[in-house]
Amino acid sequence: MKLILKTILKYYLKYIVKLVLLIHRPIVIAVAGSTNKTFMREEIIRALKEQGIEAGGGGKSFNTEIGLPLAILNLPSGYNSYKDWLPAVLKAPFYIFKLKFPKVLVLEFG
């Protein structure tokens, strides 16, 4: 049952994020590697904000199939609790029509 719900969640978030990226068209900067991805992502975001560019990329180092959509939508993870996933699942569709979406997304890939 857990595997089925995880698969449904993964595809649900995937399609929401595709719509969000299609509508808002942000510039995506990908940070990849074996070490210091989170530090580099935070430093790139800080440098862009110092230049006056609206940048975002999630608060934690989410870099999995479920975590990356959460980072794009800036939503919290429910981790292993079904009741904690409910707010994230319900908030996700509202990001399609969000007015203040970052112009630049800095994401880390694992």
Phi, psi and omega in degrees: 000319181296320180295322179295314179295323179295319179294317178298316179298317181300313181288324177300309180295323180300314182286327175297315181294322177300318178294317180299314180292326178293320182282314187271337178048057178283159170280132182250125174251122182257131176248122182227161179146185184262338181221156173061027179295315183295317179299314181295321178299314180295322179291322177295317178298317180298316181295321178294320179292328176295329179277358179087014180265130180286112185231152178206176179174026179081156184270337183241176182271065176278116180219036177246185181296328177266325184290324181296315174299325177295322179292321179295318181274354181056048179251152177283158177270147176270354182051241184258012183253122180296321181290334177283340178281337184302313178299321180294319180294322181283329181281333188306313182297336181289342179286346176296322184253015180295132183282320183257083176255141183301143177286332180232130174251127176250113186239150176251138181247129181273000000 
